[in-house]
Coordinates of C-alpha atoms in Angstrom, one line a residue:
Chain A
M96 CA 14.4 -23.9 -7.6
K97 CA 13.4 -27.3 -6.5
R98 CA 10.0 -27.8 -4.9
S99 CA 11.7 -29.5 -2.0
D100 CA 13.4 -26.2 -1.1
F101 CA 10.0 -24.8 -0.1
S102 CA 9.1 -24.9 3.5
W103 CA 6.0 -23.5 5.3
R104 CA 8.3 -22.9 8.3
H105 CA 10.2 -20.3 6.3
V106 CA 6.8 -18.7 5.3
G107 CA 6.1 -18.5 9.0
V108 CA 9.5 -17.0 9.8
V109 CA 9.1 -14.3 7.2
F110 CA 5.5 -13.7 8.1
R111 CA 6.2 -13.2 11.8
K112 CA 9.1 -10.9 11.1
E113 CA 7.1 -8.8 8.6
L114 CA 4.2 -8.6 11.1
L115 CA 6.6 -7.4 13.8
D116 CA 8.2 -4.9 11.4
T117 CA 5.0 -3.6 10.0
S118 CA 3.4 -3.3 13.5
R119 CA 6.1 -0.8 14.4
D120 CA 5.5 1.3 11.3
R121 CA 3.4 4.4 12.1
R122 CA 2.3 4.7 8.5
T123 CA 0.8 1.2 8.6
W124 CA -1.1 2.0 11.8
F125 CA -2.4 5.2 10.2
G126 CA -3.6 3.4 7.1
M127 CA -4.7 0.2 8.8
V128 CA -6.4 1.4 12.0
I129 CA -6.8 5.2 12.4
M130 CA -8.1 6.0 9.0
P131 CA -10.8 3.3 8.8
L132 CA -11.8 3.7 12.4
L133 CA -12.3 7.5 12.0
L134 CA -13.6 7.7 8.4
V135 CA -16.5 5.2 8.6
P136 CA -18.2 6.7 11.7
L137 CA -17.5 10.2 10.2
L138 CA -19.3 9.3 7.0
L139 CA -22.1 7.4 8.7
L140 CA -22.7 9.8 11.6
A141 CA -21.1 13.2 11.2
M142 CA -21.8 13.7 7.5
P143 CA -25.6 13.2 7.7
V144 CA -25.6 15.5 10.8
V145 CA -23.6 18.2 9.1
V146 CA -25.7 18.0 5.9
E147 CA -28.9 17.9 7.8
G148 CA -27.8 20.9 9.9
Q149 CA -27.0 22.8 6.8
M150 CA -30.3 22.0 5.3
E151 CA -32.1 23.0 8.5
K152 CA -30.2 26.3 8.5
V153 CA -31.5 27.0 5.0
R154 CA -35.0 26.0 6.0
Q155 CA -35.0 28.3 9.0
A156 CA -33.5 31.3 7.2
T157 CA -35.8 34.2 6.2
V158 CA -35.7 34.7 2.4
R159 CA -35.9 38.2 0.8
V160 CA -38.1 38.5 -2.2
A161 CA -38.6 41.4 -4.6
V162 CA -42.0 41.8 -6.4
V163 CA -41.9 43.5 -9.7
G164 CA -45.3 45.0 -10.6
A165 CA -46.5 44.9 -6.9
A166 CA -49.1 47.6 -7.8
H167 CA -50.8 45.2 -10.2
H168 CA -52.1 43.1 -7.3
P169 CA -51.5 44.5 -3.8
G170 CA -53.6 41.7 -2.3
L171 CA -51.2 39.0 -3.6
V172 CA -48.3 41.0 -2.3
D173 CA -49.9 41.1 1.1
H174 CA -50.4 37.3 0.9
L175 CA -46.7 36.9 0.2
K176 CA -45.8 39.2 3.1
G177 CA -47.9 37.0 5.4
T178 CA -46.0 33.9 4.4
D179 CA -43.7 32.5 7.1
A180 CA -40.0 33.4 6.7
V181 CA -40.6 35.5 3.6
E182 CA -39.6 39.2 3.6
V183 CA -40.9 41.2 0.6
V184 CA -38.4 44.0 -0.2
T185 CA -38.1 46.7 -2.7
A186 CA -35.3 46.4 -5.2
G187 CA -34.1 49.0 -7.7
D188 CA -32.5 46.4 -9.9
P189 CA -33.9 43.0 -8.8
E190 CA -31.9 40.9 -11.2
A191 CA -28.6 42.4 -10.1
D192 CA -29.6 42.0 -6.5
L193 CA -30.4 38.3 -7.1
A194 CA -27.1 37.8 -8.8
D195 CA -25.4 39.5 -5.8
R196 CA -27.4 37.4 -3.4
R197 CA -29.0 40.4 -1.7
I198 CA -32.4 38.9 -2.5
Q199 CA -33.2 35.3 -3.1
A200 CA -36.2 35.4 -5.6
I201 CA -38.1 37.8 -7.8
V202 CA -41.9 37.6 -8.5
Y203 CA -43.1 39.3 -11.7
L204 CA -46.8 40.3 -11.6
P205 CA -48.1 41.2 -15.0
E206 CA -50.1 44.4 -15.7
G207 CA -53.8 44.0 -15.2
L208 CA -53.4 40.9 -13.0
A209 CA -56.1 41.9 -10.6
E210 CA -58.5 42.5 -13.4
S211 CA -57.7 39.2 -15.1
L212 CA -58.3 37.3 -11.9
A213 CA -61.6 39.1 -11.4
A214 CA -62.6 38.2 -14.9
E215 CA -61.4 34.6 -14.2
I216 CA -58.8 34.8 -17.0
P217 CA -55.6 32.9 -16.3
A218 CA -52.7 35.3 -15.8
P219 CA -49.0 34.5 -16.1
V220 CA -47.0 35.0 -12.8
R221 CA -43.2 34.4 -13.2
V222 CA -40.8 33.5 -10.3
A223 CA -37.1 33.9 -10.9
Y224 CA -34.4 32.5 -8.7
D225 CA -30.7 31.5 -8.7
G226 CA -30.3 27.7 -9.1
S227 CA -26.7 27.9 -7.9
D228 CA -27.7 29.3 -4.5
Q229 CA -29.3 26.9 -2.0
N230 CA -31.1 29.7 -0.2
S231 CA -32.5 30.9 -3.5
V232 CA -33.7 27.4 -4.4
E233 CA -35.4 27.3 -1.0
A234 CA -37.0 30.7 -1.6
Q235 CA -38.3 29.6 -5.0
G236 CA -40.0 26.6 -3.2
R237 CA -41.6 28.8 -0.6
I238 CA -42.9 31.3 -3.1
V239 CA -44.3 28.7 -5.4
R240 CA -46.1 27.1 -2.4
A241 CA -47.4 30.5 -1.3
L242 CA -48.6 31.3 -4.8
S243 CA -50.2 27.8 -5.1
A244 CA -52.0 28.4 -1.8
Y245 CA -53.2 31.8 -3.0
S246 CA -54.4 30.2 -6.2
A247 CA -56.2 27.6 -4.2
L248 CA -57.9 30.4 -2.2
I249 CA -59.1 32.0 -5.4
V250 CA -60.4 28.7 -6.7
A251 CA -62.2 28.1 -3.3
E252 CA -63.8 31.5 -3.6
R253 CA -64.9 30.9 -7.2
L254 CA -66.4 27.5 -6.3
A255 CA -68.2 29.0 -3.2
A256 CA -69.6 31.8 -5.5
R257 CA -71.0 29.0 -7.6
G258 CA -72.4 27.2 -4.6
M259 CA -69.9 24.4 -4.8
D260 CA -67.8 22.9 -2.0
P261 CA -64.0 23.2 -2.7
V262 CA -63.6 19.7 -1.4
I263 CA -64.7 18.3 -4.8
L264 CA -61.2 19.3 -6.0
H265 CA -59.7 16.6 -3.8
P266 CA -61.5 13.4 -4.6
L267 CA -58.5 11.3 -3.4
G268 CA -57.4 11.6 0.2
L269 CA -53.8 10.9 -0.5
S270 CA -51.4 9.5 2.1
V271 CA -47.9 8.1 1.6
E272 CA -46.3 5.4 3.7
N273 CA -42.8 3.9 3.6
L274 CA -43.3 0.2 4.2
A275 CA -39.6 -0.7 4.1
P276 CA -38.8 -2.1 7.6
P277 CA -36.0 -0.3 9.5
R278 CA -33.6 -3.2 8.8
R279 CA -34.0 -2.6 5.0
M280 CA -33.7 1.2 5.3
I281 CA -30.5 0.8 7.3
G282 CA -29.2 -1.8 4.8
F283 CA -29.9 0.6 2.0
A284 CA -28.1 3.5 3.7
L285 CA -25.1 1.2 4.5
G286 CA -25.2 -0.1 1.0
L287 CA -24.4 3.4 -0.3
I288 CA -21.3 3.9 1.8
M289 CA -19.9 0.6 3.2
P290 CA -19.1 -1.2 -0.1
M291 CA -16.7 1.6 -1.0
M292 CA -15.2 1.6 2.5
L293 CA -14.8 -2.2 2.6
A294 CA -13.3 -2.3 -0.9
M295 CA -11.0 0.5 -0.1
W296 CA -9.6 -0.9 3.1
A297 CA -9.5 -4.5 1.9
T298 CA -7.4 -3.4 -1.0
L299 CA -5.4 -0.4 0.3
G300 CA -5.2 -1.1 4.0
G301 CA -2.0 -3.1 3.4
L302 CA -0.5 -0.7 1.0
Y303 CA 2.3 0.6 3.2
A304 CA 3.0 -2.9 4.4
A305 CA 3.3 -4.0 0.8
I306 CA 5.6 -1.1 -0.2
D307 CA 7.7 -1.7 2.9
A308 CA 8.0 -5.4 2.3
A309 CA 9.2 -5.0 -1.3
A310 CA 10.5 -1.6 -2.3
G311 CA 11.4 -1.0 1.4
E312 CA 13.7 -4.1 1.4
K313 CA 15.4 -2.8 -1.7
E314 CA 15.9 0.7 -0.4
R315 CA 17.3 -0.5 3.0
G316 CA 19.6 -3.0 1.2
T317 CA 18.1 -5.9 3.1
L318 CA 16.8 -7.7 0.1
E319 CA 20.2 -9.1 -0.8
P320 CA 21.0 -10.8 2.5
L321 CA 17.4 -12.1 2.6
L322 CA 17.7 -13.6 -0.9
S323 CA 21.0 -15.2 -0.1
A324 CA 19.4 -17.1 2.9
P325 CA 18.1 -20.6 2.3
P326 CA 14.3 -20.0 2.0
A327 CA 12.9 -20.5 -1.5
R328 CA 11.7 -17.2 -3.1
I329 CA 8.1 -18.4 -3.1
A330 CA 8.4 -18.8 0.8
V331 CA 9.7 -15.3 1.1
V332 CA 6.9 -14.0 -1.2
L333 CA 4.2 -15.9 0.7
G334 CA 5.4 -14.7 4.1
K335 CA 5.3 -11.1 2.9
Y336 CA 2.0 -11.7 1.1
F337 CA 0.2 -13.1 4.1
T338 CA 1.3 -10.0 6.1
V339 CA -0.1 -7.7 3.5
V340 CA -3.3 -9.7 3.4
L341 CA -3.6 -9.7 7.2
T342 CA -3.0 -5.9 7.3
S343 CA -5.6 -5.3 4.7
M344 CA -8.1 -7.5 6.5
I345 CA -7.5 -5.8 9.8
A346 CA -8.2 -2.5 8.0
A347 CA -11.4 -3.8 6.5
G348 CA -12.4 -5.3 9.9
I349 CA -11.8 -2.0 11.6
S350 CA -13.9 -0.2 9.0
M351 CA -16.7 -2.7 9.9
L352 CA -16.0 -2.0 13.5
G353 CA -16.4 1.7 12.7
M354 CA -19.8 0.8 11.2
V355 CA -20.8 -1.1 14.3
V356 CA -19.7 1.8 16.5
A357 CA -21.6 4.3 14.4
F358 CA -24.7 2.1 14.5
T359 CA -24.4 1.5 18.2
I360 CA -24.0 5.3 18.9
R361 CA -26.9 6.4 16.8
P362 CA -28.8 3.7 14.9
T363 CA -31.5 6.2 13.8
A364 CA -28.8 8.1 11.8
L365 CA -29.0 5.4 9.1
L366 CA -32.8 5.4 8.8
G367 CA -33.9 7.5 5.8
P368 CA -36.8 9.9 5.9
G369 CA -40.2 8.4 6.5
A370 CA -38.9 5.3 8.3
A371 CA -39.9 4.6 11.8
G372 CA -38.6 2.3 14.5
T373 CA -35.1 0.8 14.5
A374 CA -33.3 -2.5 14.0
S375 CA -30.8 -4.4 16.1
L376 CA -27.3 -5.0 15.0
A377 CA -28.0 -8.8 14.7
E378 CA -30.8 -7.9 12.2
V379 CA -28.6 -5.6 10.2
L380 CA -25.5 -7.8 10.2
P381 CA -26.5 -11.4 10.7
P382 CA -23.7 -14.0 10.8
A383 CA -24.3 -15.0 7.1
A384 CA -23.9 -11.4 6.0
A385 CA -20.8 -10.9 8.1
G386 CA -19.4 -14.2 6.8
T387 CA -20.1 -13.2 3.2
I388 CA -18.4 -9.8 3.7
F389 CA -15.4 -11.5 5.4
L390 CA -14.9 -14.0 2.5
V391 CA -15.4 -11.4 -0.3
A392 CA -13.1 -8.9 1.5
L393 CA -10.5 -11.7 1.9
G394 CA -10.7 -12.4 -1.9
L395 CA -10.2 -8.7 -2.6
A396 CA -7.3 -8.4 -0.2
G397 CA -5.8 -11.6 -1.7
V398 CA -5.8 -10.2 -5.2
F399 CA -4.6 -6.7 -4.4
S400 CA -2.0 -7.6 -1.9
A401 CA -0.1 -9.7 -4.4
L402 CA -0.5 -7.0 -7.0
Q403 CA 0.9 -4.4 -4.7
L404 CA 3.8 -6.5 -3.7
A405 CA 4.7 -7.2 -7.3
V406 CA 4.4 -3.6 -8.4
S407 CA 6.2 -2.3 -5.4
L408 CA 9.1 -4.6 -6.1
R409 CA 9.6 -2.9 -9.4
A410 CA 10.4 0.4 -7.7
R411 CA 13.8 1.4 -6.4
S412 CA 12.5 3.2 -3.4
F413 CA 9.5 3.6 -1.1
R414 CA 8.6 6.9 -2.7
E415 CA 8.8 5.5 -6.2
A416 CA 6.6 2.6 -5.2
Q417 CA 4.1 5.1 -3.8
T418 CA 4.0 6.9 -7.1
Y419 CA 3.4 3.6 -9.0
L420 CA 0.7 2.5 -6.6
S421 CA -1.2 5.8 -6.0
P422 CA -3.4 5.4 -9.1
L423 CA -4.7 2.1 -7.5
S424 CA -6.8 4.1 -5.1
L425 CA -8.5 5.8 -8.0
M426 CA -9.0 2.4 -9.7
I427 CA -10.9 1.3 -6.6
V428 CA -12.8 4.5 -5.8
M429 CA -14.0 5.0 -9.4
P430 CA -16.0 1.7 -9.7
A431 CA -17.2 2.2 -6.1
V432 CA -18.7 5.6 -7.0
F433 CA -20.0 4.3 -10.3
T434 CA -21.9 1.6 -8.6
Q435 CA -22.9 3.5 -5.5
F436 CA -26.6 3.9 -6.5
M437 CA -27.0 0.7 -8.4
A438 CA -29.3 -2.0 -7.0
P439 CA -27.3 -5.3 -6.8
D440 CA -30.2 -7.4 -7.9
Q441 CA -30.8 -5.3 -11.0
V442 CA -27.3 -5.1 -12.5
P443 CA -26.4 -7.3 -15.5
T444 CA -25.0 -10.7 -14.7
W445 CA -21.6 -9.8 -16.2
F446 CA -21.0 -7.5 -13.2
Y447 CA -20.4 -10.5 -11.1
Y448 CA -17.6 -11.7 -13.3
V449 CA -15.6 -8.5 -13.1
P450 CA -13.2 -8.3 -10.2
L451 CA -13.9 -5.5 -7.7
L452 CA -17.3 -4.7 -9.3
N453 CA -18.5 -8.1 -8.2
S454 CA -17.2 -7.6 -4.7
L455 CA -18.8 -4.2 -4.4
M456 CA -22.1 -5.7 -5.4
V457 CA -21.9 -8.6 -3.1
F458 CA -21.0 -6.3 -0.2
K459 CA -24.1 -4.3 -1.0
E460 CA -26.3 -7.4 -1.2
A461 CA -25.0 -8.6 2.2
L462 CA -25.7 -5.3 3.8
M463 CA -29.2 -5.1 2.3
G464 CA -30.0 -8.6 3.5
I465 CA -29.9 -10.2 0.1
V466 CA -28.3 -13.7 0.0
N467 CA -27.6 -14.8 -3.6
P468 CA -25.3 -17.9 -3.4
G469 CA -24.6 -17.7 -7.2
H470 CA -23.3 -14.2 -6.9
I471 CA -21.2 -15.1 -3.8
V472 CA -19.7 -18.2 -5.4
T473 CA -19.0 -16.4 -8.7
T474 CA -17.3 -13.5 -6.9
L475 CA -15.1 -15.8 -4.8
A476 CA -14.2 -18.0 -7.8
V477 CA -13.2 -14.8 -9.8
S478 CA -11.1 -13.7 -6.8
L479 CA -9.4 -17.1 -6.6
V480 CA -8.4 -16.8 -10.3
G481 CA -7.2 -13.3 -9.6
I482 CA -5.1 -14.5 -6.6
R483 CA -3.6 -17.2 -8.7
L484 CA -2.6 -14.7 -11.4
T485 CA -1.4 -11.8 -9.2
L486 CA 0.5 -14.1 -6.8
G487 CA 2.1 -15.8 -9.7
F488 CA 3.1 -12.4 -11.0
A489 CA 4.5 -11.5 -7.6
V490 CA 6.5 -14.7 -7.3
A491 CA 7.8 -14.3 -10.9
S492 CA 8.8 -10.7 -10.0
F493 CA 10.8 -11.9 -7.0
R494 CA 12.7 -14.3 -9.3
R495 CA 13.5 -11.8 -12.0
E496 CA 17.0 -10.3 -11.6
Q497 CA 15.9 -7.3 -13.8
V498 CA 13.2 -6.5 -11.3
L499 CA 15.3 -7.2 -8.1
F500 CA 18.3 -5.2 -9.2
R501 CA 16.9 -3.1 -12.0
V502 CA 19.7 -4.3 -14.3
Chain B
M132 CA 36.6 -24.8 -0.1
L133 CA 35.5 -22.6 -3.0
E134 CA 36.3 -23.1 -6.6
V135 CA 35.0 -20.8 -9.4
R136 CA 35.1 -22.1 -12.9
G137 CA 34.5 -19.9 -16.0
L138 CA 31.8 -17.8 -14.3
S139 CA 30.1 -15.3 -16.7
K140 CA 27.2 -13.0 -16.5
R141 CA 25.3 -11.1 -19.2
F142 CA 22.8 -8.4 -18.3
G143 CA 19.7 -7.1 -20.1
R144 CA 18.5 -7.2 -23.6
A145 CA 21.8 -5.6 -24.8
G146 CA 23.6 -8.6 -23.3
I147 CA 26.2 -6.5 -21.5
L148 CA 29.0 -8.9 -20.3
A149 CA 29.5 -7.9 -16.7
V150 CA 31.6 -10.9 -15.7
D151 CA 33.6 -12.8 -18.4
G152 CA 34.8 -16.3 -17.6
V153 CA 36.1 -15.7 -14.1
S154 CA 37.9 -18.6 -12.5
F155 CA 39.7 -18.8 -9.1
A156 CA 39.8 -20.9 -6.0
A157 CA 40.1 -20.2 -2.3
A158 CA 41.1 -22.6 0.4
G159 CA 40.0 -22.8 4.0
G160 CA 41.9 -20.3 6.2
E161 CA 42.5 -18.1 3.2
V162 CA 41.5 -14.5 2.4
F163 CA 41.1 -14.2 -1.4
G164 CA 40.9 -10.6 -2.6
L165 CA 39.0 -9.4 -5.7
L166 CA 40.5 -6.1 -6.6
G167 CA 39.0 -3.9 -9.2
E168 CA 37.7 -0.5 -10.0
N169 CA 34.0 0.4 -9.6
G170 CA 32.0 -1.5 -12.2
A171 CA 34.8 -4.0 -12.8
G172 CA 32.5 -7.0 -12.0
K173 CA 33.4 -7.7 -8.3
T174 CA 29.9 -7.2 -7.0
T175 CA 28.3 -9.2 -9.8
T176 CA 30.8 -12.1 -9.2
L177 CA 30.0 -12.0 -5.4
R178 CA 26.2 -11.8 -6.1
M179 CA 26.5 -14.9 -8.3
L180 CA 28.4 -16.7 -5.5
A181 CA 25.7 -15.6 -3.1
T182 CA 23.1 -17.2 -5.4
V183 CA 21.3 -13.9 -5.7
L184 CA 22.1 -13.8 -9.5
Q185 CA 22.1 -16.7 -11.8
P186 CA 25.3 -17.2 -13.8
T187 CA 24.9 -17.0 -17.6
S188 CA 27.6 -19.7 -17.9
G189 CA 30.2 -21.4 -15.8
T190 CA 29.7 -22.5 -12.2
A191 CA 31.3 -22.7 -8.8
T192 CA 31.6 -25.3 -6.1
V193 CA 31.1 -24.0 -2.5
N194 CA 32.3 -26.5 0.1
G195 CA 31.4 -29.3 -2.3
H196 CA 28.0 -27.9 -3.5
D197 CA 27.4 -26.8 -7.0
L198 CA 26.3 -23.2 -7.3
V199 CA 23.8 -23.7 -10.2
T200 CA 22.3 -27.1 -9.3
E201 CA 22.4 -26.9 -5.5
A202 CA 21.7 -23.2 -4.8
T203 CA 19.9 -23.8 -1.5
A204 CA 22.8 -26.0 -0.1
V205 CA 25.2 -23.3 -1.2
R206 CA 23.3 -20.7 0.8
R207 CA 23.8 -22.8 3.9
Q208 CA 27.6 -22.6 3.3
I209 CA 27.9 -18.9 3.0
G210 CA 27.8 -15.7 5.1
V211 CA 27.3 -12.5 3.1
V212 CA 28.5 -9.0 4.1
S213 CA 28.3 -6.0 1.7
S214 CA 29.0 -2.3 1.8
E215 CA 25.3 -1.8 2.7
P216 CA 24.7 -3.3 6.1
G217 CA 21.1 -4.3 5.1
V218 CA 19.7 -4.1 8.6
Y219 CA 15.9 -3.6 9.4
D220 CA 15.5 -0.2 11.0
R221 CA 12.5 -1.2 13.1
L222 CA 14.1 -4.4 14.4
T223 CA 16.7 -4.5 17.1
P224 CA 20.0 -6.2 16.3
R225 CA 19.0 -9.2 18.4
E226 CA 15.6 -9.5 16.6
H227 CA 17.5 -9.2 13.3
L228 CA 19.8 -12.1 14.3
F229 CA 16.8 -14.2 15.4
Y230 CA 15.1 -13.6 12.0
F231 CA 18.1 -14.8 10.1
A232 CA 18.5 -17.7 12.5
G233 CA 15.0 -18.7 11.6
L234 CA 15.6 -18.4 7.9
H235 CA 18.6 -20.8 8.4
D236 CA 16.4 -23.2 10.5
L237 CA 18.4 -22.8 13.7
P238 CA 16.4 -23.8 16.8
R239 CA 15.4 -20.8 18.9
A240 CA 17.5 -21.8 21.9
E241 CA 20.5 -22.3 19.8
A242 CA 19.9 -19.1 17.9
G243 CA 19.8 -17.3 21.3
R244 CA 23.1 -18.8 22.4
R245 CA 24.8 -17.9 19.1
A246 CA 23.3 -14.4 19.1
D247 CA 24.5 -13.8 22.7
R248 CA 28.0 -15.0 21.8
L249 CA 28.2 -12.8 18.7
I250 CA 26.8 -9.8 20.5
S251 CA 29.5 -10.2 23.1
R252 CA 32.3 -10.9 20.6
L253 CA 31.5 -7.9 18.5
G254 CA 30.9 -5.6 21.5
M255 CA 27.2 -5.0 20.6
E256 CA 25.8 -5.4 24.2
E257 CA 25.0 -1.7 24.5
F258 CA 22.8 -1.5 21.4
A259 CA 21.7 -5.1 20.9
D260 CA 18.2 -4.3 22.0
R261 CA 17.8 -0.9 20.5
R262 CA 15.9 -0.3 17.3
S263 CA 18.4 -0.3 14.4
A264 CA 17.2 3.1 13.0
Q265 CA 19.0 4.7 16.0
L266 CA 22.3 3.0 15.2
S267 CA 25.4 4.4 13.4
R268 CA 26.6 2.8 10.2
G269 CA 29.5 1.2 12.1
M270 CA 27.1 -0.4 14.6
K271 CA 24.9 -1.6 11.7
Q272 CA 27.8 -3.2 10.0
K273 CA 28.6 -5.1 13.2
V274 CA 25.1 -6.5 13.0
A275 CA 25.8 -7.5 9.4
L276 CA 29.0 -9.3 10.5
A277 CA 27.1 -11.0 13.3
R278 CA 24.5 -12.1 10.8
A279 CA 27.1 -13.5 8.5
L280 CA 28.7 -15.6 11.3
L281 CA 25.4 -16.7 12.8
T282 CA 25.4 -20.1 11.2
D283 CA 29.2 -20.4 11.3
P284 CA 29.5 -20.8 7.5
P285 CA 32.7 -22.1 6.0
V286 CA 32.7 -19.4 3.3
L287 CA 32.3 -15.6 3.8
L288 CA 31.6 -13.4 0.8
M289 CA 32.5 -9.8 1.7
D290 CA 31.8 -7.1 -0.9
E291 CA 33.6 -3.8 0.1
P292 CA 32.5 -4.3 3.7
T293 CA 34.4 -1.2 5.0
A294 CA 33.0 1.3 2.5
G295 CA 31.6 4.3 4.2
L296 CA 32.9 3.2 7.6
D297 CA 35.0 5.3 10.0
V298 CA 38.5 4.1 10.8
T299 CA 37.5 2.4 14.1
S300 CA 34.6 0.6 12.5
A301 CA 36.7 -0.4 9.5
R302 CA 39.3 -1.8 12.0
V303 CA 36.5 -4.0 13.5
V304 CA 35.8 -5.4 10.1
E305 CA 39.4 -6.1 9.4
E306 CA 39.8 -7.9 12.8
F307 CA 36.7 -9.9 11.9
I308 CA 38.3 -11.0 8.7
E309 CA 41.5 -12.0 10.4
E310 CA 39.7 -13.9 13.1
S311 CA 37.6 -15.7 10.5
R312 CA 40.7 -16.7 8.6
S313 CA 42.2 -18.1 11.8
A314 CA 39.0 -20.0 12.3
G315 CA 39.7 -21.8 9.0
K316 CA 37.1 -20.0 6.9
S317 CA 37.5 -19.2 3.3
I318 CA 36.9 -15.5 2.7
I319 CA 36.3 -13.8 -0.6
F320 CA 36.9 -10.1 0.0
S321 CA 36.3 -7.5 -2.7
S322 CA 37.7 -4.0 -2.4
H323 CA 39.2 -1.2 -4.4
I324 CA 41.4 0.0 -1.5
M325 CA 44.9 -1.2 -2.3
S326 CA 46.3 -0.9 1.3
Q327 CA 43.5 -3.0 2.7
V328 CA 43.9 -5.7 0.1
E329 CA 47.6 -5.8 0.6
K330 CA 47.1 -6.0 4.4
L331 CA 44.4 -8.7 4.5
C332 CA 44.6 -10.9 1.4
D333 CA 46.6 -14.0 1.1
R334 CA 46.0 -14.0 -2.7
V335 CA 44.5 -11.5 -5.0
A336 CA 42.8 -11.5 -8.4
V337 CA 42.7 -8.2 -10.2
I338 CA 39.5 -7.9 -12.1
H339 CA 38.9 -5.5 -14.9
R340 CA 36.0 -5.2 -17.3
G341 CA 34.7 -8.5 -16.0
R342 CA 37.9 -10.5 -16.5
I343 CA 40.6 -11.5 -14.2
V344 CA 43.7 -9.9 -15.6
A345 CA 46.2 -11.2 -13.0
A346 CA 46.1 -13.4 -9.9
G347 CA 48.6 -14.4 -7.2
T348 CA 50.0 -13.2 -3.9
V349 CA 50.6 -9.5 -3.6
T350 CA 54.4 -10.2 -3.6
E351 CA 54.1 -12.3 -6.7
L352 CA 52.1 -9.6 -8.5
K353 CA 54.7 -7.0 -7.5
S354 CA 57.6 -9.0 -8.7
R355 CA 55.9 -9.9 -11.9
S356 CA 55.2 -6.3 -12.8
L357 CA 58.5 -5.0 -11.4
Q358 CA 56.7 -2.5 -9.2
E359 CA 57.4 -1.8 -5.5
R360 CA 54.0 -0.2 -4.7
F361 CA 50.9 -2.4 -5.1
E362 CA 49.0 0.6 -6.4
D363 CA 51.4 0.9 -9.3
V364 CA 51.0 -2.8 -10.0
F365 CA 47.2 -2.4 -10.2
V366 CA 47.4 0.8 -12.4
R367 CA 49.8 -1.0 -14.7
L368 CA 47.6 -4.1 -14.9
V369 CA 44.5 -2.1 -15.5
G370 CA 46.3 0.3 -17.9
E371 CA 47.6 -2.6 -20.0
E372 CA 44.1 -3.8 -20.5
A373 CA 42.6 -0.4 -21.2

């Protein structure tokens, strides 16, 4: 193929056709628009509400507690009975009842407890619970707090008997304050979820378009007339490639739009516990951060679009291509989950030389308000090398008869 | 118009010889038939002529352009129709024609004029603006015929174009071939249907295991093998080679 055979006009012709074709494909719309538009607000808004609602339900529920050896200290049992949302019950076989979730905790009072306390001898009190049951975990917390409060009462009485003020036990007036401004708290929350979302849509948003443009052409029998038309193979590949990149970028853009929608609807949903106030969208996503996210997402889309085209071309049918490409989602989600709780400014430098890992970290930085030009440039340079390699692979695949006709 | 010289094709690591030194020529206004059983090498020969496959050796000249060294120029001289219409389901026939016009660098206004003319000529007015997914196989094959004629190429490569079509649709294809011959085009037509080859082709090459085992007019082949029915001629030729 001579270089002079290549024409950008042909790239445009193929691109426009692919765009028209893919815009009429319901699967592409589902993957490109509907999923990112729904999933991001769902994760940012609905999930915290559901989780918080569940936690609140657990906090509100009355827990049933059995006391073994209640006769050894009726006063302590009365104290437990007086505790909010704690019901002291009688159980024939407390451990079986705990296993069956009929009760949520067991308190074991040792023999001679009252006497030990009177003699100021420390006495062991055991609390048993079921760690696999959220209500039981909550019950354990309440009982331990109630027993600690009772313990503090006894200490106060003992100090008073010795003519001492119980306040001497608390020399430090402790208070805790979260100084992270709302912008940082929101950035931290977004940094947990959005890098994965952005990476997913920038890489997989164009999956159906890629499969349709390669394996789909083969399956429909349209590849042969296309390849016997004048455009150079590289023009055909580029036309298809730009369509897949654009589709991926639209998906990534829509996931960002989902984030903006979620933020606009309920900005406080992203503030963690202990944070006050709120931040504007311009503070959370300044132009530099948005620009960085756009460029890095474009790099990711660039690498993965070519890879998907090349792999899809190796399949005989749409379904076969889906089988080949489905592990790709795992390849993207795994590092995203792996790095979810990592601080981007504390990971080793080599992270920024590994494709995908670097993008995930730079997304996180941008959302957290960190601008590290070195990280951005390294990530973009790695993506450019990746694009050169994967696009070269895609063009080579479109030139290989064995791949085109599986001969 | 078309001259094929010693065209060969080997496939895969095993080096299977699918086409073995095929040579023939077809003039303008001539329908040249490639007759052979499934797997004889017809499709591979036509794919090489369509520049989709690279010949292992040999070459061809298509309207003065060399197949190997001037592939792009060759693509501008050919129209391709195969058994699979190869039409985009989500495009309408008119959009499909505009797409291929664009690939052939036809200006949009000219593409529109040609598309209108072909839509009218092939009786596609009713479905020209319907998504192709809703079309029958016969309708889709009409789109493929229109696509092949869009640039008015001097050479048409037709690989079993009536396969899977009903009688009426097959008749449309046959009329198309006859009209194209009258228009002075050189048509390479592959088939394994004897009656069709006998009816349409001016000259025929019988291809078997990648090699041309006999070539000439149907009458010549019949007289050479002393058979009255063309089917018997073919069976005898292929049988001798087996």
